[in-house]
Structures are given as structure tokens and as C-alpha cells.
Amino acid sequence: MTLLVAEYPHCRLRRNRQDSWCRDLVAENQLSVNDLILPVFIREKDAPRDIAAMPGVFRHSLDELIPFCQRVRDSGIKAIALFPYTNPALRCEEGKEALNPNNLICRASRLIKETFPDLGLIADVALDPYTSHGHDGVLLKGQVVNDESVEVLVEMALVQAEAGVDVLAPSDMMDGRIGAIRKALDQKGYKNMRILAYSAKYASAFYGPFRDALGSSSVLKGDKKSYQMDPANALEALREGAQDLMEGADMLMVKPGLPYLDIIYRFREAFSMPIFAYQVSGEYSMLKAASERGWLDYDKAILESLLAFKRAGASAVFSYAALEIAEKLKAVSY
Ligand code: PBG
């Protein structure tokens, strides 16, 4: 692109900024409900509802889920992503509950798809809600082992496919899991199942409130640096993205969001496939906490941050603020 700009004073770039109507006409990016995906925490009836570090976000029991999804549908949001709070008694070394076709996620998925067939349903593929050590994969002698983890994740993906989810989102960062899941899906006849690959998922401090919501932070042994990416790296993210696409991913995820806008932009430049971004729990909590202290205007700050994802090149954004923002935005339907 050539940057043809006349010299000042012929060119005054402020001319186009002087009125609101004109700013709207020259705006390069817009945010609409079509850009938003809401992560939803679910729980059994007896589990706690509030999440201390995430004011305004709750764990929903199955009976609360239907009215809640109705509200989501009415807001125009196209898809939700489910995350379970598993009762501690059901967590074990191997995360076996992940493979139970009647686990919380599967029951919620069937309920949602029966009631709201046209609400997109995304399910996470990773073992952390189910393991007693809080890791996303299988732990052997203190190591998260790759190939053994992939085997279990493939089974987990199939169980969730059977429960009727629309998109499988492996967030585990094991090598080769996209290809293995794709192969198993094809063999079982799920040839149209979408895979949203968490390709560039960083070992980030911004996941803290999410781990509290899942109840996995207090149990997590060590850290996730042997499988999630080093925040120092960007070229490696391109290799991850390319590999996931080669293995059959339909969409790529960058996570966290705002601190990694450069990665979203690089993905947008490098790949012609949809790029999603995740405005993670810590990003939400920061904005909420500062606004609760009167230090930030929450609505303005969250809208600005979501628009930044669009500017960087994201097709859609996971955000805990999605519902409140969607209810404020008007759907753009063309
Ligand atoms: C784990 C998973 C995490 C998040 C989504 N899936 C946390 C982690 O990797 O420990 C974080 C999301 C957030 O912080 O909002 N499979």
C-alpha cells in the first residue's frame, strides 16, 4: 500500500475527524454482535455460583442455563463456549470424567442444542477441568506427556462430538492433536465438525481468574510452560498455526488477547483462515477492578479493547463482556 499523503497544510488529517458523522464514515473497523463469542461457566446445582475475581460472571447450573442462553440468543450473540466447574470428588489423576458421556459438559451440550439448535456451541478439549493436578494432559512422573495426552484428548473430542457440540476447541497445546482429532472425527463420520485450534496459546499469568472459576488454580502442580508457549516468542506461533492448519483446523485462536495483538496481526497476514482471539479472564478482571475503583470507564475501555481485536485482524473475539456489550450494540445484518 502506498501512503500518499500531501504535505501540511494542504493535507490536514484532522479534517476528517472534526464531526462524529464523518468519523463514522471513515471508520476502518466496526464491532458488531457478529464478532462476539461468550465463554460460559457451568456447574452442578450444589457448586458455588460466584467467581470472586470476575464480578458479573457466574457459574450457571443446568436449570439456569436455559433462561441464560435465551438472553444470549436475544442479544444476537452467535456462539457460546462452555467451561465446566467439575466437582472436586470427580477429579482424578487421569481426568477420567472428561470421557464420561454424561458429564456436565455433555449434559449441558445436549440441553442447549435441543433448545437452541441455532446457537453455536463450542467445547474445549483439554483435561484441566477434570484432573486432580490441574494440567491439560496426562501427567507421568511429573511430566505432561504428549502422545498419551493426545490419545485421551481424541476420546474426549469424540465424546463431545457425540453430545452435539458444533465446534471442538483443543486448548491443550499438545503436538499433533489437531491431526489426531481430525482423523478420528473423519473415521466416526463427523466430517463436518469444525476444529478451532488454540494454536498460539501462551503460558500466561492472565489466566488466574479462569482457573479460580474452574477450581483448578489451587490444585495446579507447577506451571504449564512445557506445553503452552513462551511469551517471548512470535515466530514459533507461526509454526504452531501453520501446523494446525496442515492438520485440519478450520479456525485458529490466539490467546490471551490484548497483550498478543501482534500475534493476531501476524496470523492475519500469514494465514487466509479465520483468526479468533480470546480476551481472557485476567484482561476482564483488570478492566472490572479498575472501573470499580473509579479509575476507568468500563464501557468505553471494554469497547475500545474489543475494537482493537478487530483492527488487529480477528474475525471474532471470546470475551466475558460479550453479553453486556452485545446488549448495547445493534446487530449489523448484512
Ligand atoms: C485450559 C484453559 C485455560 C483457559 C481456557 N482454557 C487456562 C489455562 O490454560 O490454564 C483460560 C481462559 C481465561 O483465562 O479466560 N484448557
PDB file of C-alpha atoms in Angstrom, residues 31 258 261 279 287 296-311 325:
ATOM      1  CA  LEU A  31     -17.595  -4.054  16.189  1.00  0.00           C
ATOM      2  CA  LEU A 258      -4.680  -7.680  24.150  1.00  0.00           C
ATOM      3  CA  LEU A 261      -2.313  -8.297  19.329  1.00  0.00           C
ATOM      4  CA  GLN A 279      -9.849 -11.726  25.767  1.00  0.00           C
ATOM      5  CA  LEU A 287     -10.866  -3.657  33.493  1.00  0.00           C
ATOM      6  CA  LEU A 296     -11.528   3.589  34.286  1.00  0.00           C
ATOM      7  CA  ASP A 297     -14.798   3.971  32.387  1.00  0.00           C
ATOM      8  CA  TYR A 298     -15.604   0.263  31.974  1.00  0.00           C
ATOM      9  CA  ASP A 299     -17.939   0.540  28.962  1.00  0.00           C
ATOM     10  CA  LYS A 300     -15.567   2.729  26.999  1.00  0.00           C
ATOM     11  CA  ALA A 301     -12.497   0.701  27.900  1.00  0.00           C
ATOM     12  CA  ILE A 302     -14.045  -2.642  27.002  1.00  0.00           C
ATOM     13  CA  LEU A 303     -15.412  -1.366  23.680  1.00  0.00           C
ATOM     14  CA  GLU A 304     -12.025   0.080  22.806  1.00  0.00           C
ATOM     15  CA  SER A 305     -10.283  -3.180  23.653  1.00  0.00           C
ATOM     16  CA  LEU A 306     -12.731  -5.240  21.577  1.00  0.00           C
ATOM     17  CA  LEU A 307     -12.330  -2.905  18.623  1.00  0.00           C
ATOM     18  CA  ALA A 308      -8.572  -3.323  18.919  1.00  0.00           C
ATOM     19  CA  PHE A 309      -9.014  -7.042  18.212  1.00  0.00           C
ATOM     20  CA  LYS A 310     -10.900  -6.214  15.027  1.00  0.00           C
ATOM     21  CA  ARG A 311      -8.226  -3.738  13.963  1.00  0.00           C
ATOM     22  CA  ILE A 325     -21.677  -5.424  25.116  1.00  0.00           C
TER      23      ILE A 325
END
